[in-house]
Short mmCIF file of C-alpha atoms in Angstrom, two decimals:
data_model
loop_
_atom_site.label_atom_id
_atom_site.label_comp_id
_atom_site.label_asym_id
_atom_site.label_seq_id
_atom_site.Cartn_x
_atom_site.Cartn_y
_atom_site.Cartn_z
CA UNK V 1 -62.42 -47.03 19.19
CA UNK V 2 -66.01 -48.26 20.10
CA UNK V 3 -66.62 -51.83 19.39
CA UNK V 4 -69.58 -52.77 16.94
CA UNK V 5 -71.20 -55.88 18.21
CA UNK V 6 -72.22 -56.95 14.77
CA UNK V 7 -68.55 -57.24 13.94
CA UNK V 8 -66.68 -58.06 17.14
CA UNK V 9 -68.59 -60.76 18.98
CA UNK V 10 -69.31 -63.61 16.81
CA UNK V 11 -67.65 -66.12 19.00
CA UNK V 12 -68.39 -64.61 22.36
CA UNK V 13 -72.32 -64.97 22.30
CA UNK V 14 -74.31 -68.07 23.06
CA UNK V 15 -75.59 -69.85 19.85
CA UNK V 16 -73.46 -67.37 17.82
CA UNK V 17 -74.13 -68.96 14.48
CA UNK V 18 -78.11 -68.38 15.01
CA UNK V 19 -77.30 -64.77 16.15
CA UNK V 20 -74.99 -63.94 13.33
CA UNK V 21 -77.38 -65.20 10.77
CA UNK V 22 -79.94 -62.96 12.07
CA UNK V 23 -77.85 -60.00 12.45
CA UNK V 24 -76.47 -60.73 8.95
CA UNK V 25 -79.82 -60.79 7.17
CA UNK V 26 -81.39 -57.88 9.08
CA UNK V 27 -78.56 -55.52 8.91
CA UNK V 28 -79.04 -52.45 6.73
CA UNK V 29 -75.13 -52.06 6.40
CA UNK V 30 -73.34 -53.95 3.76
CA UNK V 31 -71.40 -56.94 5.44
CA UNK V 32 -68.71 -59.19 3.73
CA UNK V 33 -66.55 -61.74 5.45
CA UNK V 34 -63.18 -62.55 3.58
CA UNK V 35 -60.50 -65.23 4.04
CA UNK V 36 -56.75 -65.11 3.82
CA UNK V 37 -56.62 -65.77 0.26
CA UNK V 38 -59.16 -62.76 -0.71
CA UNK V 39 -62.05 -65.30 -1.35
CA UNK V 40 -65.54 -63.89 0.05
CA UNK V 41 -66.94 -66.48 2.48
CA UNK V 42 -70.19 -64.47 2.87
CA UNK V 43 -71.66 -61.18 1.74
CA UNK V 44 -75.16 -60.05 2.90
CA UNK V 45 -77.88 -58.94 0.62
CA UNK V 46 -77.20 -55.02 1.28
CA UNK V 47 -73.54 -55.54 0.43
CA UNK V 48 -74.49 -57.42 -2.94
CA UNK V 49 -77.04 -54.93 -4.08
CA UNK V 50 -75.04 -51.97 -3.16
CA UNK V 51 -72.54 -53.18 -5.97
CA UNK V 52 -75.18 -54.31 -8.33
CA UNK V 53 -74.97 -58.12 -7.60
CA UNK V 54 -77.87 -60.46 -6.83
CA UNK V 55 -78.21 -61.62 -3.35
CA UNK V 56 -75.65 -64.39 -2.42
CA UNK V 57 -73.99 -63.91 -5.88
CA UNK V 58 -70.69 -62.89 -4.41
CA UNK V 59 -69.92 -66.07 -2.32
CA UNK V 60 -67.00 -67.71 -3.22
CA UNK V 61 -65.73 -64.65 -5.48
CA UNK V 62 -62.39 -63.03 -5.04
CA UNK V 63 -62.99 -59.67 -3.31
CA UNK V 64 -60.33 -58.24 -5.90
CA UNK V 65 -62.98 -58.43 -8.59
CA UNK V 66 -64.86 -55.58 -6.58
CA UNK V 67 -62.19 -53.07 -7.20
CA UNK V 68 -61.39 -51.03 -10.39
CA UNK V 69 -58.12 -51.68 -11.90
CA UNK V 70 -56.68 -48.26 -10.88
CA UNK V 71 -57.11 -49.22 -7.41
CA UNK V 72 -56.51 -52.98 -7.75
CA UNK V 73 -52.88 -52.97 -6.60
CA UNK V 74 -53.58 -50.69 -3.62
CA UNK V 75 -56.34 -53.07 -2.48
CA UNK V 76 -54.19 -55.99 -2.60
CA UNK V 77 -51.51 -54.49 -0.44
CA UNK V 78 -54.32 -53.41 1.98
CA UNK V 79 -55.73 -56.85 2.32
CA UNK V 80 -52.20 -58.38 2.96
CA UNK V 81 -51.58 -55.86 5.68
CA UNK V 82 -54.98 -56.67 7.32
CA UNK V 83 -54.66 -60.42 7.39
CA UNK V 84 -51.05 -60.83 8.02
CA UNK V 85 -51.39 -59.06 11.47
CA UNK V 86 -49.89 -55.50 10.61
CA UNK V 87 -50.66 -52.75 13.13
CA UNK V 88 -54.30 -51.40 12.67
CA UNK V 89 -52.99 -48.02 12.44
CA UNK V 90 -51.33 -48.96 9.10
CA UNK V 91 -54.65 -49.80 7.39
CA UNK V 92 -57.71 -48.74 9.43
CA UNK V 93 -57.95 -45.16 7.61
CA UNK V 94 -57.26 -46.44 4.02
CA UNK V 95 -60.26 -45.77 1.78
CA UNK V 96 -61.67 -48.59 -0.28
CA UNK V 97 -63.25 -47.70 -3.65
CA UNK V 98 -65.63 -50.21 -4.97
CA UNK V 99 -66.83 -50.53 -8.59
CA UNK V 100 -70.52 -51.13 -9.30
CA UNK V 101 -71.16 -53.74 -12.10
CA UNK V 102 -72.12 -50.99 -14.48
CA UNK V 103 -68.54 -49.67 -14.28
CA UNK V 104 -69.19 -46.65 -12.04
CA UNK V 105 -67.48 -46.03 -8.73
CA UNK V 106 -69.68 -46.75 -5.55
CA UNK V 107 -69.63 -43.66 -3.29
CA UNK V 108 -69.63 -45.29 0.18
CA UNK V 109 -68.34 -45.18 3.65
CA UNK V 110 -66.43 -48.40 4.35
CA UNK V 111 -64.16 -49.70 7.14
CA UNK V 112 -62.08 -52.93 7.80
CA UNK V 113 -61.88 -55.23 10.82
CA UNK V 114 -59.65 -58.09 11.37
CA UNK V 115 -61.57 -60.82 13.41
CA UNK V 116 -61.16 -64.34 14.48
CA UNK V 117 -63.90 -66.88 13.43
CA UNK V 118 -63.65 -70.42 14.71
CA UNK V 119 -60.00 -70.16 14.94
CA UNK V 120 -59.44 -68.47 11.78
CA UNK V 121 -58.17 -65.11 10.88
CA UNK V 122 -60.67 -63.28 8.59
CA UNK V 123 -61.47 -59.75 7.35
CA UNK V 124 -64.84 -58.29 7.72
CA UNK V 125 -65.77 -55.31 5.50
CA UNK V 126 -68.88 -52.86 6.60
CA UNK V 127 -70.17 -50.85 3.67
CA UNK V 128 -72.37 -47.95 4.09
CA UNK V 129 -73.80 -46.63 0.58
CA UNK V 130 -73.78 -42.78 0.70
CA UNK V 131 -75.98 -42.42 -2.10
CA UNK V 132 -78.74 -44.17 -0.02
CA UNK V 133 -77.96 -42.29 3.13
CA UNK V 134 -78.06 -38.72 1.27
CA UNK V 135 -81.51 -39.37 -0.28
CA UNK V 136 -83.68 -36.19 0.78
CA UNK V 137 -80.67 -34.81 2.79
CA UNK V 138 -79.38 -31.77 1.03
CA UNK V 139 -75.69 -31.61 2.68
CA UNK V 140 -75.37 -35.48 2.31
CA UNK V 141 -76.58 -35.28 -1.35
CA UNK V 142 -73.81 -32.70 -1.94
CA UNK V 143 -71.01 -34.87 -0.31
CA UNK V 144 -72.43 -37.77 -2.69
CA UNK V 145 -72.13 -35.58 -5.67
CA UNK V 146 -68.57 -34.12 -4.82
CA UNK V 147 -67.20 -37.62 -4.35
CA UNK V 148 -68.91 -39.02 -7.34
CA UNK V 149 -67.40 -36.33 -9.50
CA UNK V 150 -64.12 -36.79 -7.70
CA UNK V 151 -63.81 -40.17 -9.06
CA UNK V 152 -65.16 -39.50 -12.67
CA UNK V 153 -63.04 -36.17 -13.17
CA UNK V 154 -60.08 -38.20 -14.47
CA UNK V 155 -62.15 -40.28 -16.76
CA UNK V 156 -63.83 -37.13 -18.22
CA UNK V 157 -60.76 -35.16 -18.68
CA UNK V 158 -58.91 -37.97 -20.52
CA UNK V 159 -62.04 -38.29 -23.01
CA UNK V 160 -62.21 -34.57 -23.61
CA UNK V 161 -58.47 -34.42 -24.20
CA UNK V 162 -58.68 -37.33 -26.52
CA UNK V 163 -61.42 -35.46 -28.38
CA UNK V 164 -59.39 -32.22 -28.70
CA UNK V 165 -56.58 -34.31 -29.95
CA UNK V 166 -58.63 -35.61 -32.78
CA UNK V 167 -59.93 -32.20 -33.63
CA UNK V 168 -56.59 -30.61 -33.76
CA UNK V 169 -55.36 -33.43 -35.79
CA UNK V 170 -58.11 -32.86 -38.54
CA UNK V 171 -57.77 -29.23 -38.32
CA UNK V 172 -54.05 -29.43 -39.17
CA UNK V 173 -54.91 -31.55 -42.14
CA UNK V 174 -57.13 -28.99 -43.46
CA UNK V 175 -54.36 -26.51 -43.27
CA UNK V 176 -52.36 -28.47 -45.68
CA UNK V 177 -52.60 -26.57 -49.03
CA UNK V 178 -52.25 -29.82 -51.02
CA UNK V 179 -55.13 -31.51 -49.37
CA UNK V 180 -57.55 -32.98 -51.75
CA UNK V 181 -61.36 -33.12 -51.58
CA UNK V 182 -61.30 -36.73 -50.51
CA UNK V 183 -59.15 -35.99 -47.49
CA UNK V 184 -60.98 -32.82 -46.59
CA UNK V 185 -64.24 -34.99 -46.48
CA UNK V 186 -62.59 -37.47 -44.23
CA UNK V 187 -61.30 -34.51 -42.08
CA UNK V 188 -64.83 -33.17 -41.83
CA UNK V 189 -66.37 -36.55 -40.94
CA UNK V 190 -63.72 -36.91 -38.19
CA UNK V 191 -64.32 -33.56 -36.69
CA UNK V 192 -68.24 -33.98 -36.92
CA UNK V 193 -67.67 -37.25 -34.88
CA UNK V 194 -65.52 -35.84 -32.39
CA UNK V 195 -68.02 -32.85 -31.73
CA UNK V 196 -70.89 -35.26 -31.37
CA UNK V 197 -68.97 -37.32 -28.98
CA UNK V 198 -68.01 -34.25 -26.91
CA UNK V 199 -71.57 -32.97 -26.96
CA UNK V 200 -72.77 -36.56 -25.61
CA UNK V 201 -70.00 -36.40 -22.83
CA UNK V 202 -71.09 -32.91 -21.81
CA UNK V 203 -74.87 -33.84 -21.58
CA UNK V 204 -74.03 -37.16 -19.63
CA UNK V 205 -71.86 -35.19 -17.33
CA UNK V 206 -74.30 -32.32 -16.84
CA UNK V 207 -77.12 -34.78 -16.19
CA UNK V 208 -75.10 -36.77 -13.53
CA UNK V 209 -74.24 -33.40 -11.82
CA UNK V 210 -77.74 -32.08 -11.66
CA UNK V 211 -79.63 -35.39 -11.48
CA UNK V 212 -83.04 -33.91 -12.35
CA UNK V 213 -86.18 -35.38 -10.95
CA UNK V 214 -88.38 -36.66 -13.60
CA UNK V 215 -91.42 -34.85 -14.62
CA UNK V 216 -93.84 -37.78 -15.34
CA UNK V 217 -97.03 -38.32 -17.14
CA UNK V 218 -99.08 -41.40 -18.10
CA UNK V 219 -98.42 -42.30 -21.74
CA UNK V 220 -99.24 -45.22 -24.17
CA UNK V 221 -95.93 -46.95 -24.00
CA UNK V 222 -95.82 -48.68 -27.48
CA UNK V 223 -96.77 -45.40 -29.18
CA UNK V 224 -94.11 -43.59 -27.23
CA UNK V 225 -91.47 -46.12 -28.17
CA UNK V 226 -92.61 -46.16 -31.78
CA UNK V 227 -92.38 -42.45 -32.09
CA UNK V 228 -89.07 -42.26 -30.13
CA UNK V 229 -87.47 -44.76 -32.62
CA UNK V 230 -88.20 -42.28 -35.29
CA UNK V 231 -86.91 -39.11 -33.50
CA UNK V 232 -83.60 -41.15 -32.81
CA UNK V 233 -83.11 -42.22 -36.43
CA UNK V 234 -79.93 -40.03 -36.60
CA UNK V 235 -78.45 -42.03 -33.70
CA UNK V 236 -79.14 -45.21 -35.37
CA UNK V 237 -78.25 -44.20 -38.73
CA UNK V 238 -79.06 -46.39 -41.67
CA UNK V 239 -79.54 -49.66 -39.65
CA UNK V 240 -82.85 -51.37 -39.73
CA UNK V 241 -84.96 -51.81 -36.86
CA UNK V 242 -87.29 -54.95 -36.35
CA UNK V 243 -90.01 -53.83 -33.91
CA UNK V 244 -92.54 -55.92 -32.14
CA UNK V 245 -94.65 -53.52 -30.04
CA UNK V 246 -97.16 -55.27 -27.94
CA UNK V 247 -101.00 -54.12 -28.48
CA UNK V 248 -101.57 -54.99 -24.70
CA UNK V 249 -104.04 -52.66 -23.29
CA UNK V 250 -101.95 -52.50 -19.94
CA UNK V 251 -99.04 -50.84 -21.78
CA UNK V 252 -101.22 -47.92 -22.58
CA UNK V 253 -100.88 -46.63 -18.97
CA UNK V 254 -97.09 -46.19 -18.19
CA UNK V 255 -96.00 -43.24 -16.22
CA UNK V 256 -92.60 -41.68 -17.44
CA UNK V 257 -90.76 -38.41 -18.33
CA UNK V 258 -90.69 -38.42 -22.05
CA UNK V 259 -87.66 -36.40 -22.36
CA UNK V 260 -85.56 -38.48 -19.83
CA UNK V 261 -86.63 -41.85 -21.30
CA UNK V 262 -85.79 -40.62 -24.93
CA UNK V 263 -82.45 -39.76 -23.50
CA UNK V 264 -82.10 -43.11 -22.02
CA UNK V 265 -83.15 -44.81 -25.40
CA UNK V 266 -80.37 -42.62 -27.12
CA UNK V 267 -77.68 -43.69 -24.79
CA UNK V 268 -78.34 -47.09 -25.24
CA UNK V 269 -78.49 -46.83 -28.95
CA UNK V 270 -75.20 -44.71 -29.01
CA UNK V 271 -73.61 -47.74 -26.82
CA UNK V 272 -74.73 -50.39 -29.58
CA UNK V 273 -73.55 -48.21 -32.41
CA UNK V 274 -70.13 -47.69 -30.75
CA UNK V 275 -69.92 -51.45 -30.55
CA UNK V 276 -70.27 -51.89 -34.27
CA UNK V 277 -70.58 -48.56 -36.05
CA UNK V 278 -71.11 -50.22 -39.59
CA UNK V 279 -73.29 -53.19 -38.68
CA UNK V 280 -76.14 -53.78 -41.42
CA UNK V 281 -78.21 -56.43 -39.47
CA UNK V 282 -81.31 -55.30 -37.79
CA UNK V 283 -81.61 -54.11 -34.19
CA UNK V 284 -84.56 -55.65 -32.48
CA UNK V 285 -87.03 -53.70 -30.27
CA UNK V 286 -89.87 -55.07 -28.60
CA UNK V 287 -92.42 -54.18 -25.75
CA UNK V 288 -94.60 -56.51 -23.44
CA UNK V 289 -95.81 -56.72 -19.80
CA UNK V 290 -93.96 -58.59 -17.39
CA UNK V 291 -95.36 -60.15 -14.03
CA UNK V 292 -93.68 -58.25 -11.03
CA UNK V 293 -92.63 -61.69 -9.62
CA UNK V 294 -90.37 -62.51 -12.52
CA UNK V 295 -88.74 -58.84 -12.00
CA UNK V 296 -88.17 -59.57 -8.43
CA UNK V 297 -86.36 -62.73 -9.30
CA UNK V 298 -83.85 -60.47 -11.01
CA UNK V 299 -84.05 -57.05 -9.00
CA UNK V 300 -84.93 -57.93 -5.35
CA UNK V 301 -86.22 -54.39 -4.80
CA UNK V 302 -88.92 -54.68 -7.46
CA UNK V 303 -92.32 -54.14 -5.50
CA UNK V 304 -94.84 -53.55 -8.29
CA UNK V 305 -97.59 -56.07 -9.42
CA UNK V 306 -96.50 -55.77 -13.09
CA UNK V 307 -94.14 -53.84 -15.25
CA UNK V 308 -93.63 -52.67 -18.96
CA UNK V 309 -90.54 -54.12 -20.43
CA UNK V 310 -88.59 -52.47 -23.30
CA UNK V 311 -86.10 -54.80 -24.96
CA UNK V 312 -83.32 -53.61 -27.18
CA UNK V 313 -81.32 -56.32 -28.74
CA UNK V 314 -78.13 -56.10 -30.89
CA UNK V 315 -77.84 -59.57 -32.18
CA UNK V 316 -74.27 -59.19 -33.40
CA UNK V 317 -73.33 -61.02 -36.54
CA UNK V 318 -76.15 -62.60 -38.41
CA UNK V 319 -76.94 -66.27 -37.51
CA UNK V 320 -76.16 -68.70 -40.38
CA UNK V 321 -77.99 -72.19 -40.61
CA UNK V 322 -75.04 -73.98 -38.91
CA UNK V 323 -75.26 -71.76 -35.82
CA UNK V 324 -77.47 -72.09 -32.87
CA UNK V 325 -79.87 -69.42 -32.12
CA UNK V 326 -78.64 -66.56 -29.59
CA UNK V 327 -79.56 -67.11 -26.05
CA UNK V 328 -79.23 -65.14 -22.82
CA UNK V 329 -76.15 -66.13 -20.93
CA UNK V 330 -76.58 -66.95 -17.11
CA UNK V 331 -74.16 -64.29 -16.35
CA UNK V 332 -73.06 -61.04 -18.15
CA UNK V 333 -69.27 -61.31 -18.87
CA UNK V 334 -67.40 -58.33 -17.79
CA UNK V 335 -66.79 -56.61 -21.33
CA UNK V 336 -66.67 -52.98 -20.14
CA UNK V 337 -63.49 -50.99 -20.16
CA UNK V 338 -63.21 -48.08 -17.80
CA UNK V 339 -66.31 -45.88 -16.79
CA UNK V 340 -69.35 -45.66 -19.10
CA UNK V 341 -71.21 -42.44 -18.34
CA UNK V 342 -73.93 -43.19 -20.39
CA UNK V 343 -74.74 -46.45 -18.69
CA UNK V 344 -74.65 -44.56 -15.43
CA UNK V 345 -76.87 -41.94 -16.75
CA UNK V 346 -79.49 -44.46 -17.92
CA UNK V 347 -79.23 -46.15 -14.53
CA UNK V 348 -79.89 -42.81 -12.57
CA UNK V 349 -83.05 -42.37 -14.94
CA UNK V 350 -84.34 -45.68 -14.21
CA UNK V 351 -83.81 -45.01 -10.26
CA UNK V 352 -85.83 -41.82 -10.72
CA UNK V 353 -88.69 -43.90 -12.52
CA UNK V 354 -88.47 -46.77 -9.77
CA UNK V 355 -87.45 -48.85 -12.80
CA UNK V 356 -84.51 -51.17 -13.66
CA UNK V 357 -82.06 -51.65 -16.34
CA UNK V 358 -80.81 -55.18 -17.32
CA UNK V 359 -77.81 -55.94 -19.53
CA UNK V 360 -77.17 -59.28 -20.98
CA UNK V 361 -74.51 -60.63 -23.41
CA UNK V 362 -75.96 -63.03 -25.72
CA UNK V 363 -74.13 -66.27 -27.03
CA UNK V 364 -72.22 -65.00 -30.11
CA UNK V 365 -71.35 -61.80 -28.35
CA UNK V 366 -74.73 -60.13 -29.15
CA UNK V 367 -76.13 -57.65 -26.51
CA UNK V 368 -79.57 -57.05 -25.08
CA UNK V 369 -80.67 -54.22 -22.90
CA UNK V 370 -83.89 -54.61 -20.78
CA UNK V 371 -85.62 -51.47 -19.60
CA UNK V 372 -88.41 -52.37 -16.63
CA UNK V 373 -90.85 -49.46 -15.76
CA UNK V 374 -93.75 -50.05 -13.26
CA UNK V 375 -97.24 -49.87 -14.99
CA UNK V 376 -99.40 -46.82 -13.80
CA UNK V 377 -102.14 -47.39 -11.45
CA UNK V 378 -104.40 -45.11 -13.46
CA UNK V 379 -107.00 -46.48 -15.92
CA UNK V 380 -106.19 -46.51 -19.60
CA UNK V 381 -108.88 -44.17 -20.21
CA UNK V 382 -107.71 -40.46 -20.79
CA UNK V 383 -103.90 -41.36 -21.18
CA UNK V 384 -102.22 -38.30 -22.21
CA UNK V 385 -101.08 -38.32 -26.02
CA UNK V 386 -97.32 -37.64 -26.11
CA UNK V 387 -94.97 -36.59 -28.88
CA UNK V 388 -97.44 -36.13 -31.63
CA UNK V 389 -96.15 -34.69 -35.00
CA UNK V 390 -96.13 -31.13 -35.35
CA UNK V 391 -99.17 -29.76 -37.14
CA UNK V 392 -99.12 -27.36 -40.12
CA UNK V 393 -98.25 -23.78 -39.42
CA UNK V 394 -99.29 -20.91 -41.70
CA UNK V 395 -97.40 -20.78 -44.74
CA UNK V 396 -96.37 -24.34 -44.78
CA UNK V 397 -97.96 -25.10 -47.90
CA UNK V 398 -95.46 -22.91 -49.69
CA UNK V 399 -92.84 -24.61 -51.73
CA UNK V 400 -90.28 -22.21 -49.90
CA UNK V 401 -91.27 -21.90 -46.38
CA UNK V 402 -89.95 -18.80 -44.45
CA UNK V 403 -87.87 -19.18 -41.31
CA UNK V 404 -86.44 -16.83 -38.97
CA UNK V 405 -83.32 -17.72 -36.88
CA UNK V 406 -82.38 -15.68 -33.81
CA UNK V 407 -78.96 -16.28 -32.30
CA UNK V 408 -76.41 -13.86 -30.89
CA UNK V 409 -73.55 -15.97 -32.18
CA UNK V 410 -72.36 -14.54 -35.40
CA UNK V 411 -70.57 -17.25 -36.75
CA UNK V 412 -73.37 -19.89 -35.79
CA UNK V 413 -76.13 -17.53 -37.26
CA UNK V 414 -74.35 -17.17 -40.67
CA UNK V 415 -73.86 -20.80 -40.84
CA UNK V 416 -77.31 -21.65 -40.08
CA UNK V 417 -78.71 -18.91 -42.39
CA UNK V 418 -76.53 -20.26 -45.18
CA UNK V 419 -77.39 -23.93 -44.62
CA UNK V 420 -81.29 -23.03 -44.45
CA UNK V 421 -81.10 -21.07 -47.80
CA UNK V 422 -79.18 -23.95 -49.52
CA UNK V 423 -81.82 -26.26 -48.60
CA UNK V 424 -84.52 -23.95 -50.21
CA UNK V 425 -85.75 -21.76 -47.30
CA UNK V 426 -86.28 -18.18 -47.19
CA UNK V 427 -84.67 -16.68 -44.10
CA UNK V 428 -84.72 -13.83 -41.85
CA UNK V 429 -81.80 -13.55 -39.39
CA UNK V 430 -81.73 -11.61 -36.12
CA UNK V 431 -79.04 -11.24 -33.39
CA UNK V 432 -81.08 -9.82 -30.76
CA UNK V 433 -84.48 -10.16 -29.33
CA UNK V 434 -85.38 -6.61 -30.05
CA UNK V 435 -84.41 -7.00 -33.71
CA UNK V 436 -86.25 -10.38 -33.77
CA UNK V 437 -89.44 -8.69 -32.56
CA UNK V 438 -89.26 -5.96 -35.19
CA UNK V 439 -88.86 -8.42 -37.93
CA UNK V 440 -91.85 -10.51 -36.86
CA UNK V 441 -94.08 -7.51 -36.50
CA UNK V 442 -93.40 -6.72 -39.99
CA UNK V 443 -93.58 -10.51 -41.31
CA UNK V 444 -95.83 -12.09 -38.97
CA UNK V 445 -97.92 -13.62 -41.57
CA UNK V 446 -95.04 -14.72 -43.81
CA UNK V 447 -92.83 -16.32 -41.27
CA UNK V 448 -93.82 -20.08 -40.84
CA UNK V 449 -91.33 -21.05 -38.13
CA UNK V 450 -88.98 -19.04 -35.88
CA UNK V 451 -85.86 -20.78 -34.19
CA UNK V 452 -84.98 -18.86 -30.87
CA UNK V 453 -81.98 -19.34 -28.87
CA UNK V 454 -82.77 -19.01 -25.27
CA UNK V 455 -79.70 -16.85 -24.32
CA UNK V 456 -79.68 -13.43 -25.84
CA UNK V 457 -78.59 -9.98 -24.76
CA UNK V 458 -80.96 -7.82 -22.96
CA UNK V 459 -84.17 -9.93 -23.86
CA UNK V 460 -84.24 -13.88 -23.47
CA UNK V 461 -85.66 -16.10 -25.87
CA UNK V 462 -88.39 -16.93 -23.56
CA UNK V 463 -89.22 -13.15 -23.67
CA UNK V 464 -89.12 -13.01 -27.53
CA UNK V 465 -91.48 -16.05 -27.42
CA UNK V 466 -94.12 -14.46 -25.47
CA UNK V 467 -94.10 -11.19 -27.35
CA UNK V 468 -94.28 -13.14 -30.75
CA UNK V 469 -97.46 -15.04 -29.24
CA UNK V 470 -98.97 -11.48 -28.29
CA UNK V 471 -98.48 -10.45 -31.76
CA UNK V 472 -99.71 -13.69 -33.40
CA UNK V 473 -101.12 -16.31 -30.97
CA UNK V 474 -100.49 -18.91 -33.57
CA UNK V 475 -96.66 -18.35 -33.89
CA UNK V 476 -94.83 -21.47 -34.64
CA UNK V 477 -91.48 -21.57 -32.47
CA UNK V 478 -88.70 -24.03 -31.88
CA UNK V 479 -86.24 -23.45 -29.02
CA UNK V 480 -82.63 -24.12 -29.01
CA UNK V 481 -79.81 -23.82 -26.38
CA UNK V 482 -76.66 -25.03 -25.32
CA UNK V 483 -77.89 -25.39 -21.81
CA UNK V 484 -78.86 -28.58 -20.17
CA UNK V 485 -81.21 -27.41 -17.28
CA UNK V 486 -83.06 -30.21 -15.20
CA UNK V 487 -86.67 -28.85 -16.46
CA UNK V 488 -85.88 -27.46 -19.75
CA UNK V 489 -87.36 -30.07 -21.88
CA UNK V 490 -90.34 -29.98 -20.04
CA UNK V 491 -90.63 -26.26 -19.95
CA UNK V 492 -90.46 -26.46 -23.69
CA UNK V 493 -93.13 -28.87 -24.04
CA UNK V 494 -95.42 -26.92 -21.75
CA UNK V 495 -94.87 -23.93 -23.68
CA UNK V 496 -96.34 -24.96 -26.69
CA UNK V 497 -93.09 -24.66 -28.89
CA UNK V 498 -92.77 -27.15 -31.70
CA UNK V 499 -89.61 -28.70 -30.39
CA UNK V 500 -86.12 -28.36 -28.74
CA UNK V 501 -82.79 -28.53 -30.57
CA UNK V 502 -79.68 -29.08 -28.16
CA UNK V 503 -76.44 -27.51 -29.11
CA UNK V 504 -73.98 -28.55 -30.40
CA UNK V 505 -75.72 -30.05 -33.18
CA UNK V 506 -74.72 -31.46 -36.69
CA UNK V 507 -76.30 -29.36 -39.61
CA UNK V 508 -77.82 -32.47 -41.20
CA UNK V 509 -79.59 -33.03 -37.76
CA UNK V 510 -80.71 -29.60 -37.67
CA UNK V 511 -82.04 -29.58 -40.98
CA UNK V 512 -83.89 -32.70 -40.56
CA UNK V 513 -85.61 -31.23 -37.35
CA UNK V 514 -86.74 -28.25 -39.13
CA UNK V 515 -87.77 -30.30 -42.22
CA UNK V 516 -90.07 -32.50 -39.64
CA UNK V 517 -92.11 -29.32 -38.79
CA UNK V 518 -93.03 -28.98 -42.38
CA UNK V 519 -94.04 -32.46 -43.11
CA UNK V 520 -97.73 -32.10 -42.55
#
């Protein structure tokens, strides 16, 4: 085996301490030196940042803190084998699975060496982050994704099985001939919640699988946040929001992908809601400009002059007069249980935007999320308006607007049609693109809004949309789909459609989205 001079010659070189300091600080590979007890004597900046820690933060920490609970025992045995002098053949090929501070596994190539330093037996870990290695290299990126999802597969399967068990349990309750209306309502709410959770899990999984690149544009950041808070009302529920959105002109030029950033905010609100589903006190949302130097003190790779900060604070229990105000803790206690795909998804979105995500636990067990995004270099003039409310379409002044719904799933088509009619809409329903075109030709002036599924037999939803625009250039259309393609949200935005509805959806959410089109 070829010797690595960074690893094997600490004590053989002249002025070894000075040499090792230089090698340690300049090495692009993660290095971690551990004593017999498992305490980290020294970890370089690359090692710390790969696992989500600040530089030097791991010095004096137990190495066993860096592994997930599932691998902890195996890693303890591995350490004992190394430091007690077991033959290298028994431990050299064993894989280490490190855990990032966010809870996700770190996909890496790592190796152990047993060395003697100043007469003491010590263990040295070298760590290479495959995510960094694979950037821009197709084959390495594929390996990275495959290994990442291998680590996630068990957690995803467990969540899906739990949700299926919930649905089956409530379904069995509905089959009971003696069930009363109260229990039916409980069962319906339980199924609805499980389906929403499954939908979120699918969205997170597909996002992590595809890792779409952001399609960015310069936006007025406070306006974007204000509008997004309104669109996320169904996620937040009835909980009030206290907002403090800065009027700084600098925040009028932030480059971001509106769809991805909306998804990131939704994930953070979902996490807050999961912590305390019935909390009634306000969530605090604020924006402001932060100097790059302050961001660099927290995130060593921050290299912009200034950043836009979005802070979302869940203050937990309301403060009484006898309690001290909430304050940031110096370190975030490890409150996670298992993998959080939502947090991993938000981290990936931040990576794509060259931004950063901070998470702090507050005294009193509150929680604060901080999103840092680079300010755009463009001038504030000519900033692209984003996410404006839909304008009136022909016929929206009618007390009963007419809607056409197009979907090839008979059960879903019947359910949506029934719900729209109960809500006061006149409805045309079509199962194919050809049928939809014929209906639209005969009723173009009457139909105020068409809702198109993208996947239809023979003719796609996009083709139907284009033909409707040929018949009536002012045709108002919303797109819906069960697919999560990397560029789908951006394509819908560019197409001139009134919006996008992701399947599956709660009927209340669907009706609210339709109602928003006719608000003006």
